[in-house]
Amino acid sequence: MIRYSLTCDSAHEFEGWFSKSEDFDRQKQSGFLTCPVCQSTSISKLLMAPSVSTARQKEATRTLVMDAMHQEAMTKMREAVATIKANTEDVGTRFPEEARKIHYGEADARGIIGQAAPEEALALIEEGIEIAPLPVLPEDVN
């Protein structure tokens, strides 16, 4: 799409969007192109500065894209954590003990969450008990 800044013979300024430059000429000749303010068909293009992409503009665009991607990733992680919490039993500080009971068949198999000191978590892993940390995410700042 091509954007032109346009003006009519009454000096009303407006924009027009065209698929190609010939479309402006064709619409003007056919009388289809009119001023949205006064309906004049005497329309001309204004001088326009070319749109030049600078390094600063590129960085600003990249930042916006990354911010949006970061926001989306955080939303998905929050949803995943919420789903895990909604479908597990929070056993608190009894986590290492309960994980062992489940692993060795002393308790019914179920999803659990809770707290474990780093050395307790390492001991569970060394025993072959599969565990994973649940991320603590910052609150939404919006």
Short mmCIF file of N, CA and C in Angstrom, two decimals:
data_model
loop_
_atom_site.label_atom_id
_atom_site.label_comp_id
_atom_site.label_asym_id
_atom_site.label_seq_id
_atom_site.Cartn_x
_atom_site.Cartn_y
_atom_site.Cartn_z
N MET A 1 0.84 -1.18 0.00
CA MET A 1 0.00 0.00 0.00
C MET A 1 0.88 1.24 0.00
N ILE A 2 0.40 2.26 -0.71
CA ILE A 2 1.09 3.55 -0.76
C ILE A 2 0.20 4.58 -0.08
N ARG A 3 0.81 5.37 0.80
CA ARG A 3 0.05 6.42 1.49
C ARG A 3 0.50 7.76 0.93
N TYR A 4 -0.50 8.54 0.49
CA TYR A 4 -0.22 9.88 0.01
C TYR A 4 -0.89 10.89 0.93
N SER A 5 -0.18 12.00 1.17
CA SER A 5 -0.81 13.15 1.81
C SER A 5 -1.43 13.95 0.68
N LEU A 6 -2.71 14.25 0.83
CA LEU A 6 -3.45 14.91 -0.25
C LEU A 6 -4.04 16.22 0.23
N THR A 7 -4.37 17.07 -0.73
CA THR A 7 -5.05 18.32 -0.42
C THR A 7 -6.05 18.62 -1.54
N CYS A 8 -7.08 19.38 -1.19
CA CYS A 8 -8.06 19.80 -2.20
C CYS A 8 -7.82 21.28 -2.52
N ASP A 9 -8.57 21.82 -3.47
CA ASP A 9 -8.41 23.23 -3.84
C ASP A 9 -8.85 24.19 -2.74
N SER A 10 -9.49 23.69 -1.69
CA SER A 10 -9.85 24.52 -0.53
C SER A 10 -8.85 24.36 0.61
N ALA A 11 -7.73 23.70 0.35
CA ALA A 11 -6.62 23.51 1.29
C ALA A 11 -6.96 22.56 2.44
N HIS A 12 -7.94 21.69 2.28
CA HIS A 12 -8.20 20.64 3.26
C HIS A 12 -7.17 19.54 3.04
N GLU A 13 -6.49 19.12 4.09
CA GLU A 13 -5.48 18.07 3.96
C GLU A 13 -6.01 16.76 4.53
N PHE A 14 -5.69 15.67 3.84
CA PHE A 14 -6.12 14.34 4.27
C PHE A 14 -5.19 13.32 3.65
N GLU A 15 -5.35 12.07 4.04
CA GLU A 15 -4.52 10.99 3.51
C GLU A 15 -5.32 10.10 2.60
N GLY A 16 -4.63 9.49 1.67
CA GLY A 16 -5.23 8.49 0.80
C GLY A 16 -4.31 7.29 0.71
N TRP A 17 -4.89 6.11 0.70
CA TRP A 17 -4.12 4.86 0.60
C TRP A 17 -4.46 4.20 -0.73
N PHE A 18 -3.42 3.78 -1.47
CA PHE A 18 -3.62 3.23 -2.80
C PHE A 18 -2.77 1.98 -2.96
N SER A 19 -3.28 1.04 -3.74
CA SER A 19 -2.53 -0.20 -3.99
C SER A 19 -1.26 0.08 -4.77
N LYS A 20 -1.35 0.98 -5.72
CA LYS A 20 -0.18 1.37 -6.53
C LYS A 20 -0.37 2.81 -6.97
N SER A 21 0.70 3.44 -7.45
CA SER A 21 0.64 4.87 -7.77
C SER A 21 -0.35 5.16 -8.88
N GLU A 22 -0.55 4.24 -9.82
CA GLU A 22 -1.50 4.45 -10.91
C GLU A 22 -2.94 4.56 -10.40
N ASP A 23 -3.22 3.93 -9.25
CA ASP A 23 -4.58 4.00 -8.70
C ASP A 23 -4.96 5.43 -8.33
N PHE A 24 -4.02 6.22 -7.84
CA PHE A 24 -4.31 7.62 -7.53
C PHE A 24 -4.74 8.34 -8.81
N ASP A 25 -3.94 8.20 -9.86
CA ASP A 25 -4.25 8.89 -11.12
C ASP A 25 -5.59 8.44 -11.68
N ARG A 26 -5.86 7.15 -11.66
CA ARG A 26 -7.11 6.62 -12.20
C ARG A 26 -8.31 7.14 -11.41
N GLN A 27 -8.23 7.11 -10.07
CA GLN A 27 -9.34 7.57 -9.24
C GLN A 27 -9.56 9.08 -9.40
N LYS A 28 -8.47 9.84 -9.56
CA LYS A 28 -8.60 11.29 -9.72
C LYS A 28 -9.28 11.60 -11.05
N GLN A 29 -8.85 10.93 -12.12
CA GLN A 29 -9.43 11.17 -13.45
C GLN A 29 -10.90 10.76 -13.52
N SER A 30 -11.27 9.72 -12.80
CA SER A 30 -12.66 9.25 -12.86
C SER A 30 -13.58 10.06 -11.95
N GLY A 31 -13.01 10.96 -11.12
CA GLY A 31 -13.83 11.76 -10.21
C GLY A 31 -14.20 11.01 -8.94
N PHE A 32 -13.65 9.83 -8.78
CA PHE A 32 -13.94 9.01 -7.60
C PHE A 32 -13.26 9.55 -6.35
N LEU A 33 -12.13 10.23 -6.55
CA LEU A 33 -11.35 10.76 -5.43
C LEU A 33 -11.89 12.14 -5.06
N THR A 34 -12.41 12.25 -3.83
CA THR A 34 -13.00 13.51 -3.38
C THR A 34 -12.50 13.87 -1.99
N CYS A 35 -12.54 15.16 -1.69
CA CYS A 35 -12.17 15.64 -0.37
C CYS A 35 -13.23 15.20 0.63
N PRO A 36 -12.83 14.61 1.77
CA PRO A 36 -13.82 14.17 2.75
C PRO A 36 -14.50 15.33 3.47
N VAL A 37 -13.95 16.54 3.36
CA VAL A 37 -14.53 17.69 4.05
C VAL A 37 -15.53 18.42 3.16
N CYS A 38 -15.08 18.77 1.93
CA CYS A 38 -15.93 19.60 1.06
C CYS A 38 -16.40 18.91 -0.21
N GLN A 39 -16.00 17.68 -0.41
CA GLN A 39 -16.36 16.87 -1.57
C GLN A 39 -15.77 17.36 -2.88
N SER A 40 -14.79 18.25 -2.84
CA SER A 40 -14.14 18.73 -4.05
C SER A 40 -13.44 17.57 -4.74
N THR A 41 -13.45 17.59 -6.07
CA THR A 41 -12.74 16.56 -6.84
C THR A 41 -11.40 17.08 -7.37
N SER A 42 -11.06 18.31 -7.00
CA SER A 42 -9.78 18.90 -7.40
C SER A 42 -8.75 18.55 -6.32
N ILE A 43 -8.13 17.39 -6.47
CA ILE A 43 -7.23 16.82 -5.46
C ILE A 43 -5.81 16.77 -6.02
N SER A 44 -4.85 17.07 -5.16
CA SER A 44 -3.45 16.93 -5.56
C SER A 44 -2.64 16.35 -4.41
N LYS A 45 -1.47 15.80 -4.77
CA LYS A 45 -0.57 15.22 -3.77
C LYS A 45 0.25 16.32 -3.14
N LEU A 46 0.51 16.20 -1.86
CA LEU A 46 1.42 17.10 -1.16
C LEU A 46 2.82 16.50 -1.19
N LEU A 47 3.82 17.34 -1.03
CA LEU A 47 5.18 16.84 -0.92
C LEU A 47 5.30 16.06 0.39
N MET A 48 5.94 14.93 0.31
CA MET A 48 6.09 14.10 1.50
C MET A 48 7.55 13.75 1.67
N ALA A 49 8.01 13.75 2.92
CA ALA A 49 9.36 13.30 3.22
C ALA A 49 9.37 11.78 3.12
N PRO A 50 10.42 11.22 2.55
CA PRO A 50 10.47 9.76 2.48
C PRO A 50 10.56 9.17 3.88
N SER A 51 10.00 8.01 4.03
CA SER A 51 10.06 7.32 5.31
C SER A 51 11.36 6.54 5.36
N VAL A 52 12.27 6.99 6.20
CA VAL A 52 13.58 6.36 6.32
C VAL A 52 13.65 5.65 7.66
N SER A 53 13.99 4.40 7.61
CA SER A 53 14.11 3.63 8.84
C SER A 53 15.49 3.86 9.44
N THR A 54 15.53 4.41 10.63
CA THR A 54 16.80 4.66 11.29
C THR A 54 17.10 3.54 12.27
N ALA A 55 18.34 3.51 12.71
CA ALA A 55 18.73 2.50 13.71
C ALA A 55 17.90 2.66 14.97
N ARG A 56 17.60 3.91 15.35
CA ARG A 56 16.80 4.16 16.55
C ARG A 56 15.38 3.62 16.37
N GLN A 57 14.80 3.83 15.18
CA GLN A 57 13.46 3.30 14.91
C GLN A 57 13.47 1.77 14.92
N LYS A 58 14.51 1.19 14.33
CA LYS A 58 14.60 -0.27 14.32
C LYS A 58 14.71 -0.82 15.73
N GLU A 59 15.51 -0.16 16.57
CA GLU A 59 15.67 -0.60 17.96
C GLU A 59 14.36 -0.46 18.72
N ALA A 60 13.64 0.65 18.48
CA ALA A 60 12.35 0.86 19.14
C ALA A 60 11.37 -0.23 18.73
N THR A 61 11.36 -0.58 17.45
CA THR A 61 10.47 -1.64 16.96
C THR A 61 10.85 -2.97 17.57
N ARG A 62 12.16 -3.25 17.60
CA ARG A 62 12.64 -4.50 18.19
C ARG A 62 12.25 -4.58 19.66
N THR A 63 12.37 -3.46 20.38
CA THR A 63 12.00 -3.43 21.80
C THR A 63 10.52 -3.71 21.97
N LEU A 64 9.68 -3.11 21.12
CA LEU A 64 8.23 -3.36 21.20
C LEU A 64 7.92 -4.83 20.96
N VAL A 65 8.57 -5.42 19.96
CA VAL A 65 8.33 -6.83 19.64
C VAL A 65 8.79 -7.71 20.80
N MET A 66 9.97 -7.42 21.35
CA MET A 66 10.48 -8.22 22.46
C MET A 66 9.59 -8.05 23.69
N ASP A 67 9.13 -6.82 23.95
CA ASP A 67 8.24 -6.61 25.08
C ASP A 67 6.96 -7.43 24.91
N ALA A 68 6.42 -7.45 23.71
CA ALA A 68 5.20 -8.22 23.45
C ALA A 68 5.47 -9.71 23.62
N MET A 69 6.62 -10.18 23.12
CA MET A 69 6.96 -11.60 23.26
C MET A 69 7.18 -11.95 24.72
N HIS A 70 7.84 -11.08 25.46
CA HIS A 70 8.07 -11.30 26.88
C HIS A 70 6.74 -11.37 27.62
N GLN A 71 5.85 -10.45 27.31
CA GLN A 71 4.53 -10.40 27.94
C GLN A 71 3.76 -11.70 27.66
N GLU A 72 3.82 -12.16 26.41
CA GLU A 72 3.12 -13.40 26.03
C GLU A 72 3.72 -14.61 26.74
N ALA A 73 5.06 -14.66 26.82
CA ALA A 73 5.72 -15.77 27.50
C ALA A 73 5.36 -15.79 28.98
N MET A 74 5.36 -14.62 29.62
CA MET A 74 5.01 -14.55 31.04
C MET A 74 3.56 -14.98 31.25
N THR A 75 2.68 -14.59 30.37
CA THR A 75 1.26 -14.99 30.48
C THR A 75 1.13 -16.51 30.38
N LYS A 76 1.84 -17.10 29.44
CA LYS A 76 1.78 -18.56 29.28
C LYS A 76 2.37 -19.29 30.49
N MET A 77 3.47 -18.74 31.04
CA MET A 77 4.06 -19.36 32.23
C MET A 77 3.11 -19.25 33.42
N ARG A 78 2.46 -18.09 33.57
CA ARG A 78 1.50 -17.92 34.67
C ARG A 78 0.34 -18.92 34.54
N GLU A 79 -0.14 -19.10 33.30
CA GLU A 79 -1.22 -20.06 33.06
C GLU A 79 -0.77 -21.47 33.40
N ALA A 80 0.45 -21.83 33.02
CA ALA A 80 0.96 -23.17 33.30
C ALA A 80 1.09 -23.39 34.81
N VAL A 81 1.64 -22.42 35.52
CA VAL A 81 1.78 -22.55 36.98
C VAL A 81 0.40 -22.66 37.63
N ALA A 82 -0.55 -21.86 37.18
CA ALA A 82 -1.91 -21.91 37.74
C ALA A 82 -2.54 -23.28 37.50
N THR A 83 -2.33 -23.85 36.32
CA THR A 83 -2.87 -25.17 36.00
C THR A 83 -2.25 -26.24 36.90
N ILE A 84 -0.95 -26.17 37.08
CA ILE A 84 -0.26 -27.12 37.96
C ILE A 84 -0.80 -27.01 39.38
N LYS A 85 -0.91 -25.79 39.89
CA LYS A 85 -1.40 -25.59 41.26
C LYS A 85 -2.83 -26.07 41.42
N ALA A 86 -3.65 -25.88 40.40
CA ALA A 86 -5.05 -26.29 40.47
C ALA A 86 -5.22 -27.81 40.43
N ASN A 87 -4.21 -28.51 39.91
CA ASN A 87 -4.34 -29.96 39.74
C ASN A 87 -3.38 -30.77 40.59
N THR A 88 -2.86 -30.17 41.65
CA THR A 88 -1.95 -30.88 42.55
C THR A 88 -2.32 -30.58 44.00
N GLU A 89 -1.77 -31.39 44.86
CA GLU A 89 -1.97 -31.18 46.29
C GLU A 89 -0.73 -30.48 46.85
N ASP A 90 -0.94 -29.39 47.55
CA ASP A 90 0.18 -28.66 48.16
C ASP A 90 0.46 -29.30 49.52
N VAL A 91 1.61 -29.97 49.62
CA VAL A 91 1.97 -30.66 50.86
C VAL A 91 2.97 -29.85 51.68
N GLY A 92 3.27 -28.64 51.23
CA GLY A 92 4.14 -27.75 51.98
C GLY A 92 5.53 -28.31 52.22
N THR A 93 5.98 -28.19 53.46
CA THR A 93 7.34 -28.62 53.81
C THR A 93 7.47 -30.14 53.90
N ARG A 94 6.34 -30.86 53.81
CA ARG A 94 6.38 -32.33 53.81
C ARG A 94 6.70 -32.88 52.42
N PHE A 95 7.05 -32.01 51.47
CA PHE A 95 7.27 -32.44 50.09
C PHE A 95 8.26 -33.59 49.96
N PRO A 96 9.47 -33.51 50.53
CA PRO A 96 10.41 -34.63 50.36
C PRO A 96 9.85 -35.95 50.89
N GLU A 97 9.22 -35.90 52.04
CA GLU A 97 8.66 -37.11 52.65
C GLU A 97 7.54 -37.68 51.77
N GLU A 98 6.62 -36.83 51.33
CA GLU A 98 5.50 -37.30 50.49
C GLU A 98 5.99 -37.82 49.14
N ALA A 99 6.99 -37.14 48.56
CA ALA A 99 7.53 -37.59 47.27
C ALA A 99 8.12 -38.99 47.40
N ARG A 100 8.83 -39.24 48.49
CA ARG A 100 9.40 -40.57 48.72
C ARG A 100 8.30 -41.62 48.90
N LYS A 101 7.27 -41.29 49.70
CA LYS A 101 6.16 -42.24 49.92
C LYS A 101 5.51 -42.62 48.61
N ILE A 102 5.27 -41.62 47.75
CA ILE A 102 4.64 -41.90 46.44
C ILE A 102 5.58 -42.75 45.60
N HIS A 103 6.86 -42.39 45.55
CA HIS A 103 7.84 -43.09 44.73
C HIS A 103 7.97 -44.56 45.15
N TYR A 104 7.97 -44.81 46.45
CA TYR A 104 8.15 -46.18 46.95
C TYR A 104 6.84 -46.93 47.15
N GLY A 105 5.73 -46.35 46.69
CA GLY A 105 4.43 -47.03 46.75
C GLY A 105 3.79 -47.04 48.12
N GLU A 106 4.24 -46.22 49.02
CA GLU A 106 3.67 -46.17 50.36
C GLU A 106 2.47 -45.22 50.44
N ALA A 107 2.26 -44.45 49.38
CA ALA A 107 1.12 -43.53 49.32
C ALA A 107 0.58 -43.56 47.89
N ASP A 108 -0.69 -43.20 47.74
CA ASP A 108 -1.30 -43.16 46.41
C ASP A 108 -0.56 -42.18 45.50
N ALA A 109 -0.41 -42.60 44.23
CA ALA A 109 0.24 -41.72 43.25
C ALA A 109 -0.67 -40.52 42.99
N ARG A 110 -0.09 -39.35 43.06
CA ARG A 110 -0.84 -38.11 42.81
C ARG A 110 0.18 -37.00 42.57
N GLY A 111 -0.28 -35.92 42.00
CA GLY A 111 0.59 -34.77 41.81
C GLY A 111 0.68 -33.97 43.09
N ILE A 112 1.89 -33.63 43.47
CA ILE A 112 2.08 -32.83 44.69
C ILE A 112 3.01 -31.66 44.38
N ILE A 113 2.84 -30.60 45.15
CA ILE A 113 3.77 -29.49 45.14
C ILE A 113 4.10 -29.16 46.59
N GLY A 114 5.22 -28.49 46.80
CA GLY A 114 5.61 -28.11 48.14
C GLY A 114 7.00 -27.52 48.13
N GLN A 115 7.60 -27.45 49.31
CA GLN A 115 8.93 -26.87 49.42
C GLN A 115 9.94 -27.95 49.84
N ALA A 116 11.14 -27.75 49.32
CA ALA A 116 12.25 -28.62 49.71
C ALA A 116 13.52 -27.78 49.67
N ALA A 117 14.38 -27.98 50.65
CA ALA A 117 15.69 -27.31 50.64
C ALA A 117 16.50 -27.86 49.47
N PRO A 118 17.44 -27.09 48.96
CA PRO A 118 18.23 -27.58 47.82
C PRO A 118 18.87 -28.95 48.05
N GLU A 119 19.40 -29.18 49.25
CA GLU A 119 20.03 -30.48 49.51
C GLU A 119 19.00 -31.61 49.54
N GLU A 120 17.76 -31.30 50.01
CA GLU A 120 16.70 -32.31 50.00
C GLU A 120 16.28 -32.62 48.57
N ALA A 121 16.18 -31.58 47.74
CA ALA A 121 15.81 -31.78 46.33
C ALA A 121 16.87 -32.63 45.63
N LEU A 122 18.14 -32.33 45.87
CA LEU A 122 19.23 -33.10 45.27
C LEU A 122 19.18 -34.56 45.71
N ALA A 123 18.89 -34.81 46.98
CA ALA A 123 18.79 -36.19 47.49
C ALA A 123 17.66 -36.94 46.79
N LEU A 124 16.52 -36.26 46.58
CA LEU A 124 15.40 -36.89 45.88
C LEU A 124 15.81 -37.29 44.46
N ILE A 125 16.49 -36.39 43.78
CA ILE A 125 16.93 -36.66 42.40
C ILE A 125 17.91 -37.83 42.39
N GLU A 126 18.82 -37.85 43.35
CA GLU A 126 19.80 -38.94 43.42
C GLU A 126 19.13 -40.29 43.70
N GLU A 127 17.97 -40.27 44.35
CA GLU A 127 17.22 -41.51 44.60
C GLU A 127 16.40 -41.92 43.39
N GLY A 128 16.42 -41.11 42.34
CA GLY A 128 15.67 -41.43 41.13
C GLY A 128 14.24 -40.92 41.16
N ILE A 129 13.95 -40.04 42.08
CA ILE A 129 12.60 -39.46 42.18
C ILE A 129 12.57 -38.21 41.30
N GLU A 130 11.69 -38.22 40.32
CA GLU A 130 11.62 -37.11 39.38
C GLU A 130 10.87 -35.92 39.99
N ILE A 131 11.57 -34.82 40.09
CA ILE A 131 10.97 -33.58 40.61
C ILE A 131 11.41 -32.44 39.70
N ALA A 132 10.71 -31.35 39.77
CA ALA A 132 11.07 -30.15 39.01
C ALA A 132 10.64 -28.93 39.80
N PRO A 133 11.43 -27.87 39.75
CA PRO A 133 11.04 -26.66 40.47
C PRO A 133 9.88 -25.97 39.77
N LEU A 134 9.02 -25.39 40.54
CA LEU A 134 7.91 -24.61 40.02
C LEU A 134 8.32 -23.14 40.12
N PRO A 135 8.35 -22.42 38.99
CA PRO A 135 8.84 -21.04 39.06
C PRO A 135 7.94 -20.12 39.86
N VAL A 136 8.57 -19.20 40.57
CA VAL A 136 7.84 -18.14 41.27
C VAL A 136 7.95 -16.93 40.35
N LEU A 137 6.84 -16.49 39.81
CA LEU A 137 6.83 -15.42 38.82
C LEU A 137 6.46 -14.09 39.45
N PRO A 138 7.03 -13.00 38.92
CA PRO A 138 6.65 -11.69 39.44
C PRO A 138 5.20 -11.38 39.11
N GLU A 139 4.60 -10.56 39.94
CA GLU A 139 3.22 -10.15 39.68
C GLU A 139 3.16 -9.32 38.41
N ASP A 140 2.01 -9.35 37.74
CA ASP A 140 1.80 -8.54 36.56
C ASP A 140 1.86 -7.07 36.95
N VAL A 141 2.63 -6.27 36.22
CA VAL A 141 2.77 -4.85 36.54
C VAL A 141 1.79 -3.99 35.78
N ASN A 142 0.96 -4.58 34.94
CA ASN A 142 -0.02 -3.78 34.17
C ASN A 142 -1.24 -3.50 34.96
#
